[in-house]
Amino acid sequence: MEEKLSKDHCALLNKDEENELEIFGYKTQGWRRVLCIAGYILSCGALLLLFYWKPEWEVWANCVRCSLEEADIVLLRTTDEFQRYTWKKVTWIDLSTLALPVGSNSDAPLVADKDSVINKAIMKPQLKVRCIQVQKIRYIWDFSVKEFKKVGSLEDSNTCHSIHHKFGAGLTREEQKIRQLVCGPNAIEVEIRPIWKLLFKEILNPFYVFQAFTLTLWLSQGYTEYSVAIIILSIISVGLTVYDLRQQSTKLHDLVEEHNKVQVTVCTKSEGCKELESRYLVPGDMFLLDGKKLSLPCDAVLIDGSCIVNEGMLTGESIPVTKTPLPLVESPMPWKTHSMEDYRRHVLFCGTEVIQTKPTGRGPARAVVLQTGFNTAKGDLVRSILYPKPVNFKLYRDAFKFIVGLCVIGVFGLIYTVCVFVSHKKPVADTVAMALLLLTTAVPPTIPAALTTGTVYAQRRLKKKKIFCISPQRINICGQINLVCFDKTGTLTEDGLDLWGIIPSEGSRFQKIHKFPSSTPLPWGPVCGAMASCHSLIVLDKKIQGDPLDLKMFEGTHWEMDDYSTAQDRAAALNTCIVRPGPKASTAPMEGIAILHQFPFSSGLQRMSVVSQKIGEEQYDLYMKGAPEIVSSFCRQETVPDNFLKELKTYTSQGFRVIALAHKVLNPGKDVDMSSLEREEAESGLTFLGLLVMENRLKQETKPVLQELAAAHIRSVMVTGDNLQTAVTVARNAGMILTGSKVILIEANEPQGSAPASIAWRLAEESKANTAAPHEVCANTEEKITLEGETCNYHFAMNGKSYQVIIKHFYSLLPKILVNATVFARMSPGQKSSLVEEFQKLNYYVGMCGDGANDCGALKMAHAGISLSEQEASVASPFTSQIPNIQCVPELIREGRAALVASFAVVKYLTLYGLIQFVGTALLLWQLQIFGIHQYVIQDIVITLLVCLTMSLTEAYPKLAPYRPPGQLISPPLLLSIILNVCFTIILQTCGFLLVKQQPWYVVLASQRHCSPGNQTMSPTSPGGNGTSSGAQSSVLSYEDTTLWPLSSINCIIVAFVFSKGKPFRKPIYTNYVFSVLLALQLAICLFLFFADIDAVYSGMQFLCTPVIWRFYILLMLVVTFCVSLFTEDVILQNKHLWLLLKAWFGYKSKSPYRKWQRMLQRDPNWPPINRKDIAAKGTDEIYINPTYEDSNED
């Protein structure tokens, strides 16, 4: 039933975005609908259930294909590898109920903004709008281009000028009403999902449906205790899951609820300004920021005044950020393009907090609503939690394949039972019941529950270690991580920087260095002026707050900052920031400096500047600070010292953070408005002032953790926004790059004029400052086999600009570079997430550890994103560590490995338990018998249920092994383990079954269970009971049953012990006290029941009395099985060396793309290239980098 894609029937929704969907149009047909309803009734709801699992079938059955324009149902399909389907009803919004102005039926647009999609979506004269709602976002049908368009945000095509002119004065009341109806309320509403809904969703899982069928069958056979056990287990499992989901739902609801009811002052064209609840805001509304602290209820663009915002909610970093108004310029470019990637400095994001506003002379600060509801930055974050990308992890798919495999075995059992019972001419009812019974025996109903418990325990252990997890199924994936990307500042190195020194420059020559801390204060001069005023610090609650780097720089001058609330002079009226020399500062020839205007810092521009004025003087000064390479390019070349690059390299190569300062006198004329100053014009022809050198120390935990990861053969990569040279030095000092390893710097350049794009490779000289790293990190000979000859003698390093060029023009080189790249510097947030994605394409399992600020996208993209943040905001990443260093990384990998191995062990155990029972039951059915109810109860509740609940309690092994656990269930060691143990079971039980018949005391029909000698009488009881209590004894009692029960029960205990492997990923089994004690107790109970010559026990268990010597024979068979099974599992199957030898023998090579590249590059004599330049071939395709939420903070 494959969809034939015709142009009108199918389209793409959210093209090229993360949540891209294919959309197909369908029309409901009456007669099809009637047939389906009849089908629901006739199948007793089974068809309805099938449609619930397969929504596309429901649409195909009820509807016919049509164009999207005529459709009343749309079918949606994700474009990722999972291709999941959902369907939505097309609804109509009726605008005719509004009291619209006269003449609205004419051709005049209803919404003043002519470009608005709303105008193109209104169907006239009916005044109706077609819409669908997908994942909380509303789309309306645009009649002009015949496609569904997202609604709830201002069009990106607006220019700076049009935003000021169309929306600067507010909307009309009528337009507000239309937009409210079409865009919906401005609220991020997350309902706390009712428990009954969660329950239904969980219970209708195909597995639980199969379980319900099993339960019905067992209950009909009178196996009440067994059914109750399964019911209890299922209730525990479903309860745990529902509780977990409900907790998450409540947490998310509480997180977003408070921002839905904020009071804002909205201005309309006709009625002036009035207070309004934020849920009534619409895109295009103009509201005032009147100085009160405000939690922003929407995304808005600032058009007048400036303000300071805490973006901790989105980024996890509580550093105040300054926002500036959108410039009023006559540019034909859309406003975002005009500001380039820096447009965020004008945008106030939903969920962030306005701490301070600075009005202009024209009145309070004003902003225009850009996006509302789930279209906002915060809404996007909440949606990514509500609709997470499915985790493509083999374990869950393999577990499903396993269940299917077991079902197939069950079907063979069913056929076998039917043949046996038909040949004995048994009633149809008995035949069907017994056949289904054997089918259900093969499939253990506890697999999903057992997998859940393993993850729940791991989550609990992580919580004790202060690592919190919002996506528990990712814990297992952590066990497969083999590459970790680290942010540098605040992650590998200390958060704060210490001021080390300043190297002033005069007359294009560097002067003597001024070290910090020093006994003499920094003398007054342009350098001191720059350090005192070129920052974005603010005084909040009598405390100076802001970027740690700015703070350290300002403290170095010993100047002080005026608090607005206490300042009384003229400057305070304009809300200008004033800095004055403090008592410890060197004397300055002025009272202070007023900072009039800021061009804020952004990671895109890598610089910031301020316009200031000395109090009591006429002239204005512009000070700039930023990345040295950038700042020097804005300076007049004659002011930049000739040895600038050499000096810069001297410090960066020692791991210092270097920032350049520059200055210029501005002459804008009298009474000019600073906010209308063009940044490009102001920031030109500057005088170079010197270099500010800051020390960024490694955290003390960094080095040992990176050594531990290297010893475990887990690659570490640094992805930072800092300077390349500094990053390389930090990587050397941290031990990421070992002593003696070469670093090859890659520099790629965009095509310029007729010259094509180029890529240059040059060797970096080793710095003197690097510290000797321990040698044992390099793979020793034994581990080299596992690494397949991976070498660690060279590393690539590059910056974000080169990365971008390589992606665009040298994409074929990218995998070769990534296999050995260790340092990525000056990376923008979008590039960070693109890099993670490229590593994943090479089949690396990528962990990303960052401090949450501009790593949001990468943290979400990685298999395991760990955010070092106190904030609840790190909802952007699956894991949050409240211990602010990278110790959490090996901790998480350890727990992941333990959880993964535990999951495998549980699935293996349950498979064997099912098959052990299956073999025993099949043998007994050969003579029309079955295990007794209490016999099943002991196996299912006393043994299996308890084993499943406690097997995963074993903790992770403290040392990381130099290899990973197998990543899939369907791998040779695991499959062989199951197959061989099943063979041992078949041999064991068949031997027992056949040998008992050979014994001299054996009789076919025995009714006597007393063990008193000479009292054994035979009575002819029919074995063909129907399984109810009256005839149950005869269908159970036999010497075969009495022999098979201990063989199968104790075999279950044996495999539980054998599969609970300790080292290298988990602690030894005896450290799991609960499990060890339970196994001992279970064994004791089984032996007691079997060896105790007590009539009450025998009659309850439906055993026959057998000679003691026979019982010892059975015990001997079990001991042999235990030894063989343990030997096979530990000495053969878990033997890493043996498998490596076999791989080498058969010439097996890993199929992972990164392994293939490693092997290929080892054979390539021309790799790595050193000191050469390559040119791009003509006509290479550009590759688009997926933009994510990018923050304008520094690394």
mmCIF file of C-alpha atoms in Angstrom, residues 522-812:
data_model
loop_
_atom_site.group_PDB
_atom_site.id
_atom_site.type_symbol
_atom_site.label_atom_id
_atom_site.label_comp_id
_atom_site.label_asym_id
_atom_site.label_seq_id
_atom_site.Cartn_x
_atom_site.Cartn_y
_atom_site.Cartn_z
ATOM 1 C CA LEU A 522 47.319 50.263 36.881
ATOM 2 C CA PRO A 523 48.224 53.842 35.821
ATOM 3 C CA TRP A 524 45.513 55.966 34.197
ATOM 4 C CA GLY A 525 45.464 55.904 30.394
ATOM 5 C CA PRO A 526 43.372 54.587 27.502
ATOM 6 C CA VAL A 527 44.100 50.968 28.605
ATOM 7 C CA CYS A 528 42.734 51.677 32.078
ATOM 8 C CA GLY A 529 39.751 53.479 30.497
ATOM 9 C CA ALA A 530 39.041 50.448 28.294
ATOM 10 C CA MET A 531 39.235 48.024 31.223
ATOM 11 C CA ALA A 532 37.011 50.218 33.378
ATOM 12 C CA SER A 533 34.285 50.820 30.793
ATOM 13 C CA CYS A 534 34.327 48.151 28.043
ATOM 14 C CA HIS A 535 32.080 45.557 29.667
ATOM 15 C CA SER A 536 28.439 44.629 30.190
ATOM 16 C CA LEU A 537 28.439 44.567 33.995
ATOM 17 C CA ILE A 538 25.503 45.820 36.020
ATOM 18 C CA VAL A 539 24.851 46.533 39.688
ATOM 19 C CA LEU A 540 22.114 44.299 41.055
ATOM 20 C CA ASP A 541 21.187 44.281 44.733
ATOM 21 C CA LYS A 542 24.317 46.313 45.522
ATOM 22 C CA LYS A 543 26.511 43.674 43.853
ATOM 23 C CA ILE A 544 28.290 43.902 40.503
ATOM 24 C CA GLN A 545 27.136 41.073 38.236
ATOM 25 C CA GLY A 546 27.889 39.884 34.725
ATOM 26 C CA ASP A 547 30.298 37.848 32.652
ATOM 27 C CA PRO A 548 33.120 36.462 34.887
ATOM 28 C CA LEU A 549 35.735 37.680 32.389
ATOM 29 C CA ASP A 550 34.346 41.242 32.471
ATOM 30 C CA LEU A 551 34.197 41.087 36.256
ATOM 31 C CA LYS A 552 37.870 40.093 36.647
ATOM 32 C CA MET A 553 38.968 42.759 34.163
ATOM 33 C CA PHE A 554 36.995 45.496 35.950
ATOM 34 C CA GLU A 555 38.244 44.407 39.394
ATOM 35 C CA GLY A 556 41.820 44.729 38.099
ATOM 36 C CA THR A 557 41.359 48.529 37.724
ATOM 37 C CA HIS A 558 40.136 49.060 41.346
ATOM 38 C CA TRP A 559 37.384 51.297 39.960
ATOM 39 C CA GLU A 560 33.847 51.285 41.309
ATOM 40 C CA MET A 561 30.437 51.218 39.720
ATOM 41 C CA ASP A 562 27.489 53.416 40.692
ATOM 42 C CA ASP A 563 24.255 51.755 41.643
ATOM 43 C CA TYR A 564 21.412 53.312 39.600
ATOM 44 C CA SER A 565 19.068 53.286 42.527
ATOM 45 C CA THR A 566 21.381 55.451 44.650
ATOM 46 C CA ALA A 567 22.802 57.759 41.958
ATOM 47 C CA GLN A 568 21.175 61.170 42.019
ATOM 48 C CA ASP A 569 22.861 63.076 39.207
ATOM 49 C CA ARG A 570 21.721 63.840 35.661
ATOM 50 C CA ALA A 571 23.175 60.656 34.225
ATOM 51 C CA ALA A 572 20.934 58.552 36.446
ATOM 52 C CA ALA A 573 17.901 60.149 34.886
ATOM 53 C CA LEU A 574 18.983 58.639 31.581
ATOM 54 C CA ASN A 575 19.761 55.364 33.332
ATOM 55 C CA THR A 576 23.386 55.512 32.232
ATOM 56 C CA CYS A 577 26.010 53.325 33.848
ATOM 57 C CA ILE A 578 28.753 55.317 35.610
ATOM 58 C CA VAL A 579 32.170 54.043 36.738
ATOM 59 C CA ARG A 580 34.481 56.038 39.053
ATOM 60 C CA PRO A 581 38.015 55.515 40.377
ATOM 61 C CA GLY A 582 37.972 53.757 43.757
ATOM 62 C CA PRO A 583 40.193 54.541 46.773
ATOM 63 C CA LYS A 584 42.831 51.985 45.659
ATOM 64 C CA ALA A 585 42.901 53.073 41.991
ATOM 65 C CA SER A 586 45.572 55.296 40.492
ATOM 66 C CA THR A 587 44.560 58.959 40.291
ATOM 67 C CA ALA A 588 42.633 59.858 37.165
ATOM 68 C CA PRO A 589 42.075 63.389 35.799
ATOM 69 C CA MET A 590 38.283 63.051 35.852
ATOM 70 C CA GLU A 591 35.402 62.309 38.174
ATOM 71 C CA GLY A 592 34.307 59.191 36.303
ATOM 72 C CA ILE A 593 33.188 57.701 32.999
ATOM 73 C CA ALA A 594 29.583 57.387 31.805
ATOM 74 C CA ILE A 595 28.907 54.380 29.567
ATOM 75 C CA LEU A 596 26.306 55.693 27.121
ATOM 76 C CA HIS A 597 25.805 52.862 24.651
ATOM 77 C CA GLN A 598 26.820 49.226 24.187
ATOM 78 C CA PHE A 599 27.355 47.081 21.124
ATOM 79 C CA PRO A 600 27.082 43.767 23.016
ATOM 80 C CA PHE A 601 29.346 40.757 22.696
ATOM 81 C CA SER A 602 28.290 37.838 20.527
ATOM 82 C CA SER A 603 29.991 34.547 19.714
ATOM 83 C CA GLY A 604 29.392 35.328 16.036
ATOM 84 C CA LEU A 605 31.224 38.654 16.043
ATOM 85 C CA GLN A 606 33.727 37.760 18.805
ATOM 86 C CA ARG A 607 33.924 41.361 19.999
ATOM 87 C CA MET A 608 32.039 44.011 21.980
ATOM 88 C CA SER A 609 32.355 47.778 22.202
ATOM 89 C CA VAL A 610 30.990 50.685 24.230
ATOM 90 C CA VAL A 611 30.555 54.384 23.669
ATOM 91 C CA SER A 612 31.496 56.361 26.773
ATOM 92 C CA GLN A 613 32.081 59.933 27.882
ATOM 93 C CA LYS A 614 34.286 61.291 30.620
ATOM 94 C CA ILE A 615 32.057 63.170 33.068
ATOM 95 C CA GLY A 616 32.316 66.917 32.499
ATOM 96 C CA GLU A 617 33.906 66.587 29.057
ATOM 97 C CA GLU A 618 32.452 66.964 25.572
ATOM 98 C CA GLN A 619 34.275 64.207 23.653
ATOM 99 C CA TYR A 620 32.983 60.663 23.265
ATOM 100 C CA ASP A 621 35.211 57.562 23.344
ATOM 101 C CA LEU A 622 34.644 54.165 21.755
ATOM 102 C CA TYR A 623 36.384 51.216 23.434
ATOM 103 C CA MET A 624 36.485 47.706 21.949
ATOM 104 C CA LYS A 625 37.582 44.369 23.336
ATOM 105 C CA GLY A 626 37.464 40.901 21.804
ATOM 106 C CA ALA A 627 39.385 38.130 20.072
ATOM 107 C CA PRO A 628 42.838 39.586 19.185
ATOM 108 C CA GLU A 629 42.667 38.565 15.497
ATOM 109 C CA ILE A 630 39.277 40.285 15.148
ATOM 110 C CA VAL A 631 40.098 43.452 17.116
ATOM 111 C CA SER A 632 43.379 44.052 15.244
ATOM 112 C CA SER A 633 41.479 43.931 11.932
ATOM 113 C CA PHE A 634 39.416 46.978 13.058
ATOM 114 C CA CYS A 635 42.504 48.957 14.023
ATOM 115 C CA ARG A 636 44.580 51.276 11.866
ATOM 116 C CA GLN A 637 47.450 49.023 10.808
ATOM 117 C CA GLU A 638 50.137 51.553 11.820
ATOM 118 C CA THR A 639 48.954 51.266 15.463
ATOM 119 C CA VAL A 640 49.288 47.461 15.539
ATOM 120 C CA PRO A 641 52.808 46.320 16.591
ATOM 121 C CA ASP A 642 54.726 44.354 13.933
ATOM 122 C CA ASN A 643 55.343 41.486 16.338
ATOM 123 C CA PHE A 644 51.634 41.307 17.240
ATOM 124 C CA LEU A 645 51.121 37.708 16.021
ATOM 125 C CA LYS A 646 54.358 36.496 17.581
ATOM 126 C CA GLU A 647 53.492 38.063 20.944
ATOM 127 C CA LEU A 648 49.956 36.682 20.769
ATOM 128 C CA LYS A 649 51.299 33.188 20.047
ATOM 129 C CA THR A 650 53.738 33.400 22.960
ATOM 130 C CA TYR A 651 50.810 33.631 25.366
ATOM 131 C CA THR A 652 48.187 31.471 23.653
ATOM 132 C CA SER A 653 50.698 28.644 23.277
ATOM 133 C CA GLN A 654 51.094 28.652 27.057
ATOM 134 C CA GLY A 655 47.361 28.229 27.466
ATOM 135 C CA PHE A 656 46.554 31.836 28.410
ATOM 136 C CA ARG A 657 43.300 33.429 27.312
ATOM 137 C CA VAL A 658 44.228 36.619 25.410
ATOM 138 C CA ILE A 659 41.907 39.544 24.717
ATOM 139 C CA ALA A 660 42.799 42.645 22.729
ATOM 140 C CA LEU A 661 41.717 46.223 23.555
ATOM 141 C CA ALA A 662 41.294 49.164 21.154
ATOM 142 C CA HIS A 663 40.081 52.760 21.339
ATOM 143 C CA LYS A 664 38.893 55.638 19.168
ATOM 144 C CA VAL A 665 37.691 59.174 19.816
ATOM 145 C CA LEU A 666 34.202 59.708 18.370
ATOM 146 C CA ASN A 667 32.908 63.039 17.062
ATOM 147 C CA PRO A 668 29.225 62.405 16.402
ATOM 148 C CA GLY A 669 28.230 66.071 16.882
ATOM 149 C CA LYS A 670 25.958 67.686 19.439
ATOM 150 C CA ASP A 671 22.826 66.023 20.911
ATOM 151 C CA VAL A 672 23.141 62.942 18.776
ATOM 152 C CA ASP A 673 21.169 59.868 19.784
ATOM 153 C CA MET A 674 23.705 57.175 20.616
ATOM 154 C CA SER A 675 21.263 54.325 20.022
ATOM 155 C CA SER A 676 21.006 55.230 16.329
ATOM 156 C CA LEU A 677 24.770 54.961 15.894
ATOM 157 C CA GLU A 678 25.689 52.402 13.204
ATOM 158 C CA ARG A 679 27.985 49.699 14.577
ATOM 159 C CA GLU A 680 29.940 49.274 11.316
ATOM 160 C CA GLU A 681 30.612 53.010 11.114
ATOM 161 C CA ALA A 682 31.607 53.424 14.770
ATOM 162 C CA GLU A 683 33.860 50.364 14.869
ATOM 163 C CA SER A 684 36.459 51.454 12.340
ATOM 164 C CA GLY A 685 39.878 53.085 12.321
ATOM 165 C CA LEU A 686 40.633 52.271 15.953
ATOM 166 C CA THR A 687 43.912 52.592 17.816
ATOM 167 C CA PHE A 688 45.340 49.330 19.151
ATOM 168 C CA LEU A 689 45.807 49.569 22.944
ATOM 169 C CA GLY A 690 47.308 46.245 23.931
ATOM 170 C CA LEU A 691 46.654 42.693 25.062
ATOM 171 C CA LEU A 692 44.916 41.579 28.222
ATOM 172 C CA VAL A 693 46.258 38.182 29.352
ATOM 173 C CA MET A 694 44.077 35.959 31.516
ATOM 174 C CA GLU A 695 44.853 32.648 33.069
ATOM 175 C CA ASN A 696 42.370 29.816 32.640
ATOM 176 C CA ARG A 697 43.378 27.004 34.992
ATOM 177 C CA LEU A 698 42.460 23.371 34.463
ATOM 178 C CA LYS A 699 40.071 21.957 37.042
ATOM 179 C CA GLN A 700 41.963 19.484 39.197
ATOM 180 C CA GLU A 701 39.641 16.623 38.208
ATOM 181 C CA THR A 702 40.124 17.176 34.459
ATOM 182 C CA LYS A 703 43.430 15.404 33.929
ATOM 183 C CA PRO A 704 42.706 12.185 35.892
ATOM 184 C CA VAL A 705 39.299 11.854 34.214
ATOM 185 C CA LEU A 706 40.743 12.273 30.704
ATOM 186 C CA GLN A 707 43.447 9.706 31.551
ATOM 187 C CA GLU A 708 40.788 7.286 32.761
ATOM 188 C CA LEU A 709 38.830 7.731 29.512
ATOM 189 C CA ALA A 710 41.975 7.284 27.410
ATOM 190 C CA ALA A 711 42.860 4.099 29.301
ATOM 191 C CA ALA A 712 39.349 2.833 28.527
ATOM 192 C CA HIS A 713 39.893 3.675 24.821
ATOM 193 C CA ILE A 714 37.255 6.384 24.835
ATOM 194 C CA ARG A 715 38.248 9.310 22.629
ATOM 195 C CA SER A 716 38.167 12.825 24.031
ATOM 196 C CA VAL A 717 37.576 15.807 21.745
ATOM 197 C CA MET A 718 37.613 19.484 22.703
ATOM 198 C CA VAL A 719 34.971 21.746 21.158
ATOM 199 C CA THR A 720 35.333 25.324 22.320
ATOM 200 C CA GLY A 721 34.645 28.938 21.424
ATOM 201 C CA ASP A 722 38.149 29.989 22.514
ATOM 202 C CA ASN A 723 41.313 30.695 20.504
ATOM 203 C CA LEU A 724 42.829 27.707 18.642
ATOM 204 C CA GLN A 725 46.323 28.040 20.110
ATOM 205 C CA THR A 726 44.957 28.279 23.669
ATOM 206 C CA ALA A 727 42.728 25.265 23.057
ATOM 207 C CA VAL A 728 45.645 23.162 21.735
ATOM 208 C CA THR A 729 47.755 24.061 24.772
ATOM 209 C CA VAL A 730 44.946 23.203 27.190
ATOM 210 C CA ALA A 731 44.471 19.897 25.327
ATOM 211 C CA ARG A 732 48.197 19.154 25.772
ATOM 212 C CA ASN A 733 48.199 20.103 29.450
ATOM 213 C CA ALA A 734 45.073 18.078 30.110
ATOM 214 C CA GLY A 735 46.590 14.998 28.482
ATOM 215 C CA MET A 736 44.158 14.899 25.541
ATOM 216 C CA ILE A 737 47.196 15.237 23.281
ATOM 217 C CA LEU A 738 50.075 13.148 24.610
ATOM 218 C CA THR A 739 53.672 14.273 24.867
ATOM 219 C CA GLY A 740 55.427 13.520 21.627
ATOM 220 C CA SER A 741 52.229 13.579 19.564
ATOM 221 C CA LYS A 742 52.186 15.915 16.577
ATOM 222 C CA VAL A 743 49.461 18.517 16.189
ATOM 223 C CA ILE A 744 48.509 19.378 12.613
ATOM 224 C CA LEU A 745 46.667 22.694 12.265
ATOM 225 C CA ILE A 746 44.142 22.781 9.447
ATOM 226 C CA GLU A 747 43.294 26.106 7.884
ATOM 227 C CA ALA A 748 40.636 26.187 5.177
ATOM 228 C CA ASN A 749 39.635 29.302 3.233
ATOM 229 C CA GLU A 750 36.510 30.202 1.283
ATOM 230 C CA PRO A 751 36.923 30.799 -2.466
ATOM 231 C CA GLN A 752 37.897 34.409 -3.142
ATOM 232 C CA GLY A 753 37.275 35.888 -6.564
ATOM 233 C CA SER A 754 38.663 33.445 -9.101
ATOM 234 C CA ALA A 755 40.715 31.528 -6.500
ATOM 235 C CA PRO A 756 38.934 28.309 -5.418
ATOM 236 C CA ALA A 757 38.543 27.194 -1.797
ATOM 237 C CA SER A 758 41.780 25.952 -0.284
ATOM 238 C CA ILE A 759 42.876 23.850 2.686
ATOM 239 C CA ALA A 760 46.340 24.079 4.250
ATOM 240 C CA TRP A 761 47.935 21.604 6.680
ATOM 241 C CA ARG A 762 50.812 22.726 8.854
ATOM 242 C CA LEU A 763 52.578 21.261 11.838
ATOM 243 C CA ALA A 764 52.231 23.170 15.109
ATOM 244 C CA GLU A 765 55.459 23.641 17.030
ATOM 245 C CA GLU A 766 55.390 22.066 20.465
ATOM 246 C CA SER A 767 55.187 24.626 23.212
ATOM 247 C CA LYS A 768 57.745 24.666 25.996
ATOM 248 C CA ALA A 769 55.039 24.972 28.599
ATOM 249 C CA ASN A 770 53.405 21.665 28.014
ATOM 250 C CA THR A 771 53.615 19.271 30.878
ATOM 251 C CA ALA A 772 54.670 15.675 30.516
ATOM 252 C CA ALA A 773 51.677 13.400 30.396
ATOM 253 C CA PRO A 774 51.960 9.843 31.708
ATOM 254 C CA HIS A 775 52.836 7.342 29.005
ATOM 255 C CA GLU A 776 50.687 4.469 30.129
ATOM 256 C CA VAL A 777 47.654 6.039 28.464
ATOM 257 C CA CYS A 778 48.824 4.850 25.040
ATOM 258 C CA ALA A 779 47.473 1.419 24.232
ATOM 259 C CA ASN A 780 49.619 -1.461 25.377
ATOM 260 C CA THR A 781 50.131 -4.453 23.108
ATOM 261 C CA GLU A 782 47.273 -6.481 24.490
ATOM 262 C CA GLU A 783 44.799 -3.640 23.998
ATOM 263 C CA LYS A 784 46.159 -2.728 20.595
ATOM 264 C CA ILE A 785 44.299 -5.696 19.149
ATOM 265 C CA THR A 786 40.987 -4.265 20.295
ATOM 266 C CA LEU A 787 41.890 -0.912 18.841
ATOM 267 C CA GLU A 788 42.803 -2.592 15.563
ATOM 268 C CA GLY A 789 46.104 -0.784 15.377
ATOM 269 C CA GLU A 790 44.706 2.634 16.187
ATOM 270 C CA THR A 791 47.617 4.997 16.723
ATOM 271 C CA CYS A 792 47.760 8.166 18.710
ATOM 272 C CA ASN A 793 50.770 9.947 17.245
ATOM 273 C CA TYR A 794 49.067 12.850 15.458
ATOM 274 C CA HIS A 795 46.027 15.043 16.064
ATOM 275 C CA PHE A 796 44.229 17.544 13.855
ATOM 276 C CA ALA A 797 43.148 20.933 15.207
ATOM 277 C CA MET A 798 41.044 23.557 13.445
ATOM 278 C CA ASN A 799 38.738 26.491 14.062
ATOM 279 C CA GLY A 800 35.038 26.963 13.276
ATOM 280 C CA LYS A 801 35.699 28.940 10.098
ATOM 281 C CA SER A 802 37.831 26.119 8.642
ATOM 282 C CA TYR A 803 35.255 23.536 9.756
ATOM 283 C CA GLN A 804 32.551 25.435 7.880
ATOM 284 C CA VAL A 805 34.683 25.606 4.711
ATOM 285 C CA ILE A 806 35.515 21.868 4.920
ATOM 286 C CA ILE A 807 31.820 21.026 5.251
ATOM 287 C CA LYS A 808 31.015 23.207 2.238
ATOM 288 C CA HIS A 809 33.901 22.487 -0.132
ATOM 289 C CA PHE A 810 35.877 19.487 1.166
ATOM 290 C CA TYR A 811 33.124 17.250 2.528
ATOM 291 C CA SER A 812 34.834 14.090 1.244
#
